[in-house]
């Protein structure tokens, strides 16, 4: 089965505001505020470079972060992407 | 409507109509020092009306209406008419105000800087603000603090302070009898007595202040002070705001600016004197 | 009467320049009560108003913008949810006007998301929507049974995170109503408006709005619904000279000639809607007819404090609205069940 590809909401539709303990995401189209913690902001930043599937996101993240277990990271990313899709911050294409 | 009054409280103005004389007479006495709306045009209409036409005479029961209403708001006894009028005004603000982020918080000012206190009812924030208002601080409001998105400043909404149960006795020792409203027993919230803010609070109601300290008080616990992270402060402020979602991006920017710029502490206390001591210390240290 | 004042200012916004403070207070209260404050604020944008009125109108425009953004997001979410079942999302009422950029959507209060789906695909749509986070509002079996047997829409559902309602219609009027508009034809003639969304044709939009205003409703909020019809007519007629002919043709096909005609007469009288009279092939004029005056009295029943006046007339319309939707025995059963639970037509 082909990997699903994902697209993040455009940068203009999202305001990302890191606080001292969590990160806030304001989504203009829905008017909703999301309170998230790592690795969600990192996944969104990786997707901001352009549409990608899970392996490509993993590659982008691996450039900047030390991912000790790629299998676990992969499953984690897929689960976070599902949540982001249901919030409308990411579209599955 | 038969009995009516208009008044302005800080930036918001009201037109209040009533089927009965007494609630309007109480408002007229307690709000005597307050200004009239600019041009005679009010931001909001509040109505105190009978639930059924004949209920105006037999067993009077006050239905609180207005521009903004809750469909399931229970009617109140006429003896609690002043409380009904105050609730009607609060309801307009909570559901209809768009010019500021409305925080369910009390607020006092000193040296041009504001102390904002938020918490559930029973947290003591209202009584603390009223007490501070008699002890050298300017009372900006006991129920709502208005946060202006453009400037980050806090504006006053100094309506009558609503004192509940033991707080009535506490404040009767601090403020002169002439500023109190009638004692209303057995309201849905217990005994209630209103207190008109002092002359300075009314005279300077249009003056804003920059927020300098955010406190989350909690009455009835052993004294303690705890730091509150920005994320928790943000979440608690969104929960304390009736119009955060409605204001959209302006609300988001205002609250993120607030929590990243203003130190926040949770304080537990078991008496007003303890709390005021803690506030003085924290204010000297952080504000 | 502030209902009449509101209508006068909507019809001719320049009249606002001469209002005195007491009239402004009455106008604002009536506009809020009729949920026309956003519409009023948009119309008065370029009119000089007292300094105390500007912030009230600015707030109302801001609120309408937010309503619109939220409504479009709900439509987007419904489209995402329904993509899997292949049923097109046909928007009704406010969300359709906003999504298509119609004049009726400017400043309009929107509220729930209303969509129309084919009756034979209802089960698929229901499953897709429930699978995407919406849930039933009322767990009450009597209401549920009532909706499914007699109504034109599913019981309301609400999104558990976003707290917004969706009404899924499968026909235009309740199944018990006298008129039975052809929902399948409306669906067949729907037009795409981009982003996977659709709306009814210009004629069907008015048929739908008129059916709800006249044949279904108790006329609560009627001034707003009539304003929709006024805007829809004006916009359609501006680009199609023969628009009213095709409108009456569609109305006849749906069995909605009377409601549509009455809605046009009322809109013409209250809002000066530019309508076209015909001698042939059909004979249509817009002078008021029997009963229209009661409708107008009901529509304008609002005092200077924003209260509904004329209680008896309102009660008559409440009974009438149920009468139109339900045969009498069913009505009696329905009211009995409601009253036992403490509901009163206040």
XYZ file of C-alpha atoms in Angstrom:
726
model
C 0.000 0.000 0.000
C 1.344 3.439 -0.895
C 2.236 5.713 2.029
C -0.287 8.494 2.722
C 1.051 11.948 2.029
C 0.326 14.893 4.299
C 0.057 18.629 3.862
C 0.142 21.158 6.702
C -2.109 24.219 6.801
C -0.361 27.136 5.142
C 1.933 29.232 7.285
C -0.395 32.224 6.964
C -3.201 30.230 8.587
C -1.175 29.246 11.645
C 0.420 31.216 14.478
C 2.903 29.233 16.543
C 3.727 30.737 19.951
C 6.171 28.873 22.197
C 5.670 29.508 25.920
C 8.052 28.433 28.684
C 6.443 24.979 29.076
C 4.127 24.314 26.084
C 3.554 25.587 22.553
C 0.362 27.320 21.457
C -0.957 27.012 17.940
C -3.639 29.410 16.755
C -5.439 28.236 13.628
C -7.017 31.164 11.801
C -9.462 29.210 9.627
C -11.092 27.421 12.560
C -10.459 30.096 15.180
C -9.228 27.339 17.484
C -6.284 27.403 19.863
C -4.353 24.176 20.362
C -1.984 23.596 23.259
C 0.682 21.107 22.195
C 3.989 19.715 23.392
C 6.964 18.173 21.631
C 7.097 16.536 19.086
C 3.979 18.158 17.561
C 5.562 21.581 16.841
C 8.565 19.775 15.318
C 6.358 17.643 13.061
C 4.471 20.722 11.877
C 7.744 22.543 11.210
C 8.992 19.560 9.183
C 5.755 19.530 7.161
C 6.002 23.278 6.562
C 8.873 22.497 4.150
C 6.306 20.842 1.861
C 4.009 17.833 1.469
C 5.531 14.601 2.672
C 4.824 11.030 3.728
C 5.883 9.593 7.099
C 9.351 8.385 5.986
C 10.121 11.788 4.470
C 9.001 13.556 7.665
C 11.215 11.187 9.622
C 14.176 12.071 7.394
C 13.565 15.783 7.877
C 13.307 15.374 11.659
C 16.442 13.222 11.784
C 18.469 16.136 10.372
C 17.870 18.201 13.507
C 16.980 15.704 16.224
C 18.457 12.562 17.636
C 15.767 9.857 17.106
C 16.959 6.807 19.015
C 14.436 4.213 17.807
C 13.294 4.905 14.229
C 10.476 2.289 14.407
C 8.998 3.894 17.501
C 9.461 7.394 16.105
C 7.683 6.357 12.940
C 4.664 4.991 14.823
C 4.596 8.076 17.021
C 4.658 10.423 14.035
C 1.838 8.499 12.348
C -0.291 8.734 15.496
C 0.340 12.483 15.866
C -0.483 13.000 12.192
C -3.847 11.276 12.711
C -4.626 13.694 15.535
C -3.527 16.674 13.469
C -5.729 15.506 10.590
C -8.746 15.275 12.873
C -8.056 18.814 14.148
C -7.810 20.074 10.577
C -4.220 21.319 11.003
C -2.988 18.712 8.525
C -4.696 17.272 5.455
C -4.177 13.719 4.244
C -3.823 13.812 0.447
C -40.771 50.015 30.155
C -42.328 51.726 33.165
C -39.222 52.230 35.332
C -35.860 52.885 33.764
C -32.327 54.100 34.316
C -29.241 54.588 32.185
C -25.683 54.413 33.424
C -22.130 53.966 32.293
C -19.593 51.691 33.997
C -16.102 52.140 32.567
C -16.304 51.650 28.797
C -19.748 49.986 28.797
C -23.131 51.668 29.056
C -26.507 50.209 29.949
C -30.184 50.991 29.608
C -32.118 49.108 32.271
C -35.888 48.859 32.222
C -38.014 47.284 34.938
C -41.659 46.457 35.503
C -41.120 47.338 39.191
C -39.895 50.500 40.922
C -37.647 49.067 43.641
C -34.738 47.608 41.634
C -34.373 50.875 39.708
C -34.509 52.943 42.930
C -31.717 50.777 44.415
C -29.606 51.193 41.282
C -30.186 54.962 41.272
C -28.943 55.265 44.853
C -25.896 53.011 44.575
C -24.804 54.250 41.137
C -25.536 57.942 41.928
C -21.930 59.010 41.280
C -21.662 57.217 37.928
C -21.751 59.042 34.570
C -24.474 58.819 31.930
C -23.888 57.113 28.552
C -22.379 59.377 25.899
C -25.166 60.900 23.713
C -27.779 58.944 25.698
C -27.120 55.815 23.645
C -26.446 52.583 25.529
C -24.343 49.614 24.460
C -26.809 47.191 26.031
C -30.443 46.905 27.053
C -31.395 44.973 30.205
C -35.016 44.155 31.053
C -36.489 43.025 34.345
C -39.921 41.726 33.474
C -42.589 39.492 34.946
C -42.422 35.868 33.792
C -46.188 36.099 33.110
C -48.205 39.317 32.967
C -50.082 38.669 36.211
C -46.905 37.716 38.043
C -46.166 41.435 38.314
C -48.714 41.602 41.142
C -49.159 38.174 42.653
C -45.967 36.488 43.860
C -43.747 38.711 41.694
C -41.010 36.870 39.883
C -38.323 38.646 37.876
C -37.274 37.366 34.488
C -33.914 38.770 33.382
C -33.977 39.713 29.715
C -32.067 41.953 27.383
C -30.051 42.044 24.183
C -28.240 38.885 25.212
C -30.071 36.217 27.170
C -29.678 32.704 28.410
C -32.722 30.666 27.425
C -32.744 28.691 30.665
C -32.030 31.524 33.132
C -34.264 30.865 36.133
C -36.444 33.780 37.333
C -35.610 35.489 40.628
C -37.719 36.724 43.546
C -38.574 40.437 43.395
C -36.864 40.877 46.795
C -33.653 40.051 44.905
C -34.386 42.599 42.167
C -31.110 44.498 42.568
C -29.190 41.261 42.181
C -31.265 40.489 39.081
C -30.323 43.870 37.565
C -26.642 43.268 38.282
C -26.852 39.766 36.801
C -28.567 41.224 33.744
C -25.697 43.660 33.210
C -23.115 40.932 33.772
C -24.893 38.762 31.241
C -24.686 41.499 28.583
C -20.967 41.854 29.227
C -20.276 38.119 29.313
C -22.191 37.370 26.136
C -21.923 40.626 24.206
C -18.737 42.550 24.964
C -16.202 42.537 22.121
C -13.911 45.508 22.724
C -11.695 43.804 25.290
C -10.807 40.315 26.391
C -13.221 39.869 29.262
C -11.524 38.117 32.158
C -13.609 36.802 35.024
C -11.175 38.362 37.450
C -10.920 41.059 40.069
C -8.480 43.890 39.566
C -6.844 46.623 41.663
C -4.294 49.291 40.742
C -1.365 51.037 42.438
C 1.236 53.366 40.878
C -0.287 52.870 37.424
C 0.199 49.089 37.564
C -2.560 46.498 37.880
C -2.868 43.373 39.990
C -5.225 40.859 38.371
C -6.711 38.027 40.443
C -8.700 35.186 38.958
C -10.253 32.042 40.336
C -13.600 30.305 40.763
C -16.296 31.767 42.999
C -15.339 31.186 46.583
C -11.642 31.718 45.789
C -11.764 35.009 47.659
C -10.714 37.178 44.705
C -13.705 39.485 45.004
C -13.412 40.086 48.753
C -9.645 40.585 48.495
C -10.103 43.207 45.791
C -12.764 44.966 47.858
C -10.492 44.965 50.921
C -7.490 46.236 48.953
C -9.774 48.914 47.526
C -10.240 50.275 51.080
C -6.508 50.079 51.846
C -4.720 52.309 49.412
C -5.321 50.476 46.144
C -7.762 51.629 43.484
C -10.512 49.059 42.909
C -10.873 48.472 39.168
C -13.435 45.700 39.417
C -14.417 42.697 41.499
C -15.927 40.601 38.699
C -14.441 41.521 35.299
C -11.075 42.841 34.170
C -11.006 44.185 30.619
C -7.814 43.473 28.675
C -7.275 45.697 25.656
C -5.751 43.806 22.708
C -4.141 46.870 21.075
C -2.177 48.063 24.111
C -2.059 45.121 26.502
C -3.509 47.446 29.165
C -6.207 46.492 31.664
C -9.349 48.627 31.965
C -11.733 48.973 34.859
C -15.314 47.785 35.116
C -16.049 48.995 38.661
C -19.658 47.918 39.100
C -21.099 47.205 42.533
C -19.078 44.660 44.493
C -21.236 41.629 45.131
C -20.482 40.397 48.660
C -21.560 36.935 49.660
C -22.158 35.437 53.104
C -19.143 35.996 55.448
C -17.649 38.590 53.087
C -20.551 40.900 54.005
C -19.384 41.124 57.620
C -15.748 41.504 56.568
C -16.519 44.532 54.414
C -18.999 46.103 56.839
C -15.997 46.593 59.118
C -14.049 48.350 56.335
C -16.524 50.546 54.444
C -19.182 53.075 55.559
C -22.813 51.926 55.759
C -23.991 54.454 53.170
C -22.225 52.593 50.348
C -24.074 49.327 50.963
C -27.196 48.080 49.237
C -30.011 46.122 50.886
C -29.170 42.763 52.479
C -30.716 40.051 50.317
C -31.180 36.786 52.165
C -31.464 33.313 50.655
C -30.605 34.175 47.077
C -29.478 31.261 44.875
C -25.924 32.209 45.968
C -26.710 32.625 49.683
C -26.891 36.022 51.411
C -25.810 38.902 49.214
C -25.140 42.546 49.856
C -23.795 45.002 47.294
C -21.114 47.585 48.008
C -20.643 50.681 45.862
C -16.966 51.270 45.013
C -15.318 54.272 46.697
C -15.194 57.758 45.193
C -11.723 57.320 43.662
C -12.651 54.054 41.926
C -15.607 55.794 40.292
C -13.824 59.052 39.454
C -10.912 57.247 37.740
C -12.957 54.476 36.063
C -11.728 55.416 32.581
C -8.052 55.085 33.508
C -6.353 51.892 32.431
C -3.174 50.351 33.840
C -0.539 47.916 32.633
C -0.876 44.485 34.273
C 2.079 43.774 36.572
C 1.081 40.667 38.529
C -1.367 37.807 37.999
C -2.562 35.866 41.034
C -4.696 32.746 41.368
C -5.968 33.018 44.950
C -7.538 30.110 46.816
C -9.257 30.692 50.158
C -9.483 28.031 52.852
C -6.071 26.376 52.515
C -2.841 26.544 54.493
C -0.812 29.576 53.290
C 1.331 28.735 50.304
C 2.763 30.439 47.227
C 3.425 28.538 44.005
C 4.865 29.642 40.661
C 2.505 29.152 37.710
C 3.953 28.335 34.291
C 2.947 30.307 31.206
C 1.049 27.381 29.707
C -1.027 26.853 32.823
C -1.643 30.608 33.179
C -2.763 30.770 29.543
C -5.124 27.840 29.949
C -6.634 29.204 33.159
C -7.100 32.648 31.620
C -8.892 31.207 28.579
C -11.166 29.349 30.982
C -11.727 32.578 32.919
C -12.661 34.494 29.767
C -16.185 34.530 28.404
C -15.195 35.949 25.030
C -11.744 34.490 24.304
C -13.040 32.248 21.525
C -15.249 34.995 20.112
C -12.388 37.454 19.788
C -10.357 35.015 17.699
C -6.842 36.119 16.863
C -7.084 39.368 18.857
C -7.847 37.330 21.983
C -5.001 34.918 21.267
C -2.465 37.719 20.841
C -3.678 39.579 23.924
C -3.476 36.531 26.183
C -0.098 35.314 24.902
C 1.276 38.826 25.431
C -0.216 38.819 28.923
C 1.212 35.467 30.042
C 4.649 36.063 28.533
C 4.930 39.518 30.123
C 3.246 39.214 33.528
C 4.549 37.029 36.390
C 1.948 34.583 37.757
C 1.584 32.979 41.188
C -1.001 30.793 42.881
C -1.598 31.788 46.496
C -3.407 29.730 49.128
C -4.593 31.514 52.263
C -6.818 31.065 55.282
C -7.519 34.696 56.217
C -7.736 38.046 54.481
C -4.861 39.435 56.558
C -2.544 36.572 55.505
C -3.456 37.074 51.858
C -2.880 40.831 51.989
C 0.549 40.232 53.571
C 1.449 37.801 50.753
C 0.203 40.228 48.116
C 2.286 43.092 49.571
C 5.407 40.906 49.504
C 4.839 39.578 45.992
C 4.002 43.050 44.714
C 7.240 44.494 46.140
C 9.247 41.619 44.687
C 7.688 41.167 41.221
C 5.617 44.152 40.109
C -42.808 50.027 17.183
C -39.135 49.288 16.681
C -39.789 46.480 14.183
C -41.028 49.088 11.728
C -38.054 51.335 12.502
C -35.641 48.492 11.819
C -37.308 47.722 8.510
C -37.242 51.396 7.499
C -33.502 51.671 8.134
C -32.714 48.390 6.364
C -34.712 49.612 3.371
C -33.066 53.009 3.354
C -29.906 53.195 5.497
C -29.645 56.960 4.927
C -32.618 57.379 7.298
C -30.277 56.500 10.149
C -28.689 59.941 9.885
C -31.804 61.567 11.420
C -32.369 59.238 14.375
C -32.489 60.606 17.942
C -30.888 58.664 20.845
C -34.135 56.965 21.949
C -34.618 55.704 18.387
C -31.053 54.430 18.234
C -31.585 52.493 21.466
C -34.784 50.969 20.078
C -33.173 50.221 16.717
C -30.172 48.452 18.242
C -32.372 46.410 20.614
C -34.695 45.356 17.762
C -31.811 44.525 15.423
C -30.200 42.355 18.085
C -33.473 40.607 18.892
C -34.113 39.890 15.198
C -30.493 38.828 14.686
C -30.106 41.503 12.063
C -27.526 43.604 13.921
C -24.664 42.399 11.688
C -26.661 43.102 8.546
C -27.585 46.548 9.854
C -23.953 47.252 10.734
C -22.780 46.367 7.224
C -25.455 48.591 5.652
C -24.535 51.526 7.914
C -20.799 51.206 7.313
C -20.610 54.371 5.208
C -23.301 56.360 6.999
C -22.316 59.007 9.546
C -23.587 57.815 12.942
C -23.162 59.219 16.493
C -19.780 58.424 18.074
C -21.439 56.172 20.653
C -22.997 54.043 17.894
C -19.838 53.368 15.842
C -18.266 50.909 18.299
C -21.552 48.967 18.568
C -21.664 48.591 14.792
C -17.946 47.812 14.532
C -18.422 45.038 17.105
C -21.352 43.636 15.141
C -19.361 43.574 11.900
C -16.469 41.841 13.657
C -18.851 39.299 15.139
C -20.369 38.618 11.723
C -16.899 38.080 10.252
C -16.168 35.545 12.945
C -19.520 33.813 12.395
C -18.694 33.540 8.743
C -15.209 32.156 9.309
C -16.553 29.593 11.742
C -19.400 28.584 9.434
C -17.006 28.078 6.517
C -14.765 25.957 8.694
C -17.725 23.787 9.712
C -18.609 23.367 6.034
C -15.006 22.419 5.311
C -15.082 19.847 8.113
C -18.365 18.361 6.864
C -16.905 18.115 3.367
C -13.834 16.336 4.742
C -16.057 13.946 6.712
C -18.342 13.187 3.767
C -15.584 12.799 1.175
C -15.410 9.070 1.985
C -19.091 8.401 1.188
C -19.111 10.328 -2.070
C -22.230 12.399 -1.331
C -21.811 16.044 -2.355
C -22.168 18.649 0.401
C -25.070 20.932 -0.541
C -25.111 23.925 1.792
C -28.384 25.576 2.757
C -29.212 28.970 4.249
C -26.552 31.169 5.876
C -23.521 28.999 5.264
C -24.381 28.730 1.557
C -24.737 32.510 1.252
C -21.435 33.064 3.039
C -19.536 30.401 1.078
C -20.794 31.743 -2.258
C -20.196 35.382 -1.277
C -23.852 36.326 -1.769
C -25.222 39.625 -0.464
C -27.602 37.745 1.828
C -24.503 36.474 3.660
C -23.087 39.936 4.410
C -23.223 40.490 8.152
C -25.609 37.575 8.562
C -25.906 35.629 11.779
C -25.338 31.983 10.782
C -25.485 29.503 13.634
C -25.923 25.851 12.699
C -24.615 24.194 9.564
C -27.520 23.055 7.353
C -26.925 20.611 4.512
C -29.245 18.783 2.105
C -28.572 15.164 1.153
C -30.499 12.609 -0.918
C -32.918 10.636 1.233
C -31.622 7.298 -0.012
C -28.071 8.192 1.065
C -29.067 9.307 4.534
C -27.667 6.264 6.303
C -24.239 6.673 4.667
C -24.094 10.360 5.515
C -25.214 9.742 9.080
C -22.458 7.167 9.532
C -19.790 9.413 7.974
C -20.767 12.382 10.167
C -20.959 10.298 13.350
C -17.565 8.820 12.471
C -16.014 12.278 12.267
C -16.758 13.458 15.792
C -20.362 14.641 15.708
C -22.830 13.100 18.153
C -26.588 13.232 18.820
C -27.726 16.171 20.905
C -30.763 14.555 22.522
C -30.870 11.020 23.743
C -34.683 11.350 24.105
C -36.416 8.465 22.274
C -39.697 10.347 21.786
C -37.996 13.279 20.088
C -35.821 10.971 18.045
C -38.794 8.968 16.834
C -40.688 12.188 16.112
C -37.850 13.518 13.975
C -37.354 10.351 12.037
C -41.027 9.772 11.321
C -42.235 13.247 10.607
C -39.491 15.758 10.108
C -37.497 16.899 7.100
C -34.174 16.563 8.863
C -32.322 14.194 11.154
C -32.309 15.020 14.868
C -29.579 17.641 15.421
C -26.018 16.538 15.970
C -23.257 18.495 17.663
C -19.503 18.205 17.218
C -18.060 17.039 20.506
C -14.929 19.188 20.298
C -16.014 22.222 18.332
C -19.453 22.452 19.947
C -21.187 23.341 16.657
C -24.423 21.828 15.398
C -25.160 20.247 12.058
C -28.691 19.792 10.661
C -28.877 17.171 7.944
C -31.957 17.774 5.800
C -33.261 15.153 3.411
C -36.200 17.171 2.177
C -37.425 20.741 2.346
C -40.446 20.674 4.640
C -41.599 18.225 7.307
C -43.078 15.066 5.829
C -46.433 16.050 7.318
C -46.605 19.474 5.657
C -49.221 20.172 2.978
C -46.675 21.088 0.346
C -44.113 18.518 -0.728
C -41.337 20.326 -2.591
C -39.196 18.162 -4.863
C -35.946 17.792 -2.938
C -34.474 15.417 -5.512
C -34.892 18.069 -8.211
C -33.254 20.652 -5.970
C -30.308 18.316 -5.456
C -30.075 17.613 -9.192
C -29.947 21.345 -9.974
C -27.470 22.280 -7.254
C -24.411 24.207 -8.356
C -20.765 23.775 -7.342
C -19.164 26.686 -5.489
C -15.645 25.296 -5.029
C -13.780 23.479 -2.241
C -16.090 20.466 -2.668
C -19.143 22.526 -1.673
C -22.450 23.135 -3.459
C -25.549 25.268 -3.075
C -29.062 25.321 -4.509
C -29.841 27.119 -7.777
C -30.915 30.769 -7.534
C -34.600 29.829 -7.908
C -34.427 26.932 -5.467
C -32.677 29.082 -2.853
C -35.707 31.358 -2.789
C -38.193 28.470 -2.902
C -36.401 26.931 0.071
C -36.252 30.181 2.038
C -39.900 31.009 1.301
C -41.074 27.529 2.235
C -39.421 27.885 5.620
C -40.582 31.442 6.170
C -44.249 30.970 5.258
C -45.157 27.312 5.284
C -43.091 26.028 8.160
C -42.101 28.694 10.629
C -43.950 30.455 13.398
C -42.361 33.577 11.888
C -39.966 33.999 14.814
C -36.907 35.589 13.238
C -39.002 36.201 10.147
C -37.570 39.630 9.361
C -34.135 38.070 8.931
C -35.441 35.285 6.699
C -37.370 37.815 4.642
C -34.201 39.899 4.320
C -32.473 36.821 2.869
C -35.227 36.567 0.268
C -34.937 40.284 -0.503
C -31.184 39.987 -1.128
C -31.463 36.726 -3.097
C -34.120 38.233 -5.386
C -32.220 41.462 -5.975
C -28.988 39.694 -6.826
C -30.581 37.106 -9.132
C -32.786 39.607 -10.938
C -29.822 41.891 -11.592
C -28.180 39.284 -13.842
C -31.295 37.608 -15.292
C -34.074 39.744 -16.727
C -36.577 36.909 -16.757
C -35.654 35.729 -13.271
C -39.088 36.037 -11.676
C -40.669 34.005 -14.482
C -38.274 31.136 -13.898
C -38.755 31.545 -10.162
C -42.538 31.117 -10.436
C -42.020 28.182 -12.774
C -39.805 26.439 -10.205
C -42.154 27.382 -7.374
C -45.062 25.785 -9.254
C -43.053 22.608 -9.838
C -42.385 22.405 -6.083
C -46.008 23.176 -5.136
C -44.712 26.355 -3.480
C -46.421 29.035 -5.571
C -48.391 30.447 -2.631
C -45.502 30.704 -0.144
C -43.125 32.148 -2.747
C -45.655 34.661 -3.980
C -46.532 35.734 -0.447
C -42.851 36.044 0.488
C -42.286 38.283 -2.543
C -45.294 40.459 -1.655
C -44.054 40.846 1.923
C -40.463 41.546 0.847
C -41.632 44.061 -1.728
C -43.823 45.862 0.813
C -41.326 45.841 3.705
C -37.940 46.039 1.966
C -38.918 47.479 -1.443
C -37.543 44.376 -3.178
C -37.432 45.086 -6.919
C -39.899 42.514 -8.252
C -41.288 42.156 -11.778
C -45.036 41.935 -12.415
C -46.330 39.887 -15.342
C -49.500 39.730 -17.428
C -48.370 36.812 -19.570
C -47.526 33.960 -19.731
C -48.608 34.123 -16.078
C -50.430 36.864 -14.248
C -48.567 38.080 -11.179
C -48.755 41.321 -9.271
C -47.450 42.232 -5.833
C -50.201 44.211 -4.152
C -51.009 42.861 -0.678
C -53.654 40.138 -0.446
C -55.849 38.740 2.310
C -53.847 37.618 5.312
C -50.694 39.503 4.323
C -51.464 42.225 6.874
C -51.450 39.693 9.706
C -48.087 38.438 8.534
C -46.745 41.987 8.486
C -48.147 42.731 11.951
C -46.492 39.560 13.227
C -43.183 40.356 11.542
C -43.077 43.858 13.036
C -44.192 42.836 16.541
C -41.273 44.272 18.512
C -41.355 47.162 21.033
C -38.755 49.843 21.821
C -37.082 47.568 24.371
C -36.612 44.711 21.899
C -39.513 42.711 23.360
C -41.989 40.793 21.267
C -45.315 42.551 21.536
C -48.758 41.198 20.503
C -48.669 37.972 22.479
C -51.991 36.668 21.156
C -50.936 37.066 17.572
C -47.721 35.242 18.358
C -49.603 32.360 19.937
C -51.847 32.152 16.900
C -48.789 31.796 14.723
C -47.313 29.160 16.977
C -50.420 26.998 16.646
C -50.592 27.813 12.971
C -47.028 26.712 12.368
C -47.756 23.359 13.955
C -51.065 23.118 12.111
C -49.326 23.576 8.791
C -46.782 20.931 9.530
C -48.979 18.306 11.122
C -52.454 16.922 10.745
C -54.583 17.920 13.803
C -54.593 14.611 15.725
C -50.878 14.356 15.443
C -50.573 17.934 16.595
C -52.623 17.205 19.702
C -50.458 14.206 20.522
C -47.277 16.149 19.976
C -48.310 19.116 22.117
C -49.515 16.785 24.853
C -46.192 14.985 24.975
C -44.305 18.303 25.002
C -46.477 19.862 27.705
C -46.172 16.919 30.000
C -42.469 17.604 29.953
C -43.055 21.211 30.951
C -42.652 22.894 27.578
C -44.973 25.871 27.083
C -45.437 28.007 24.015
C -44.726 31.191 26.011
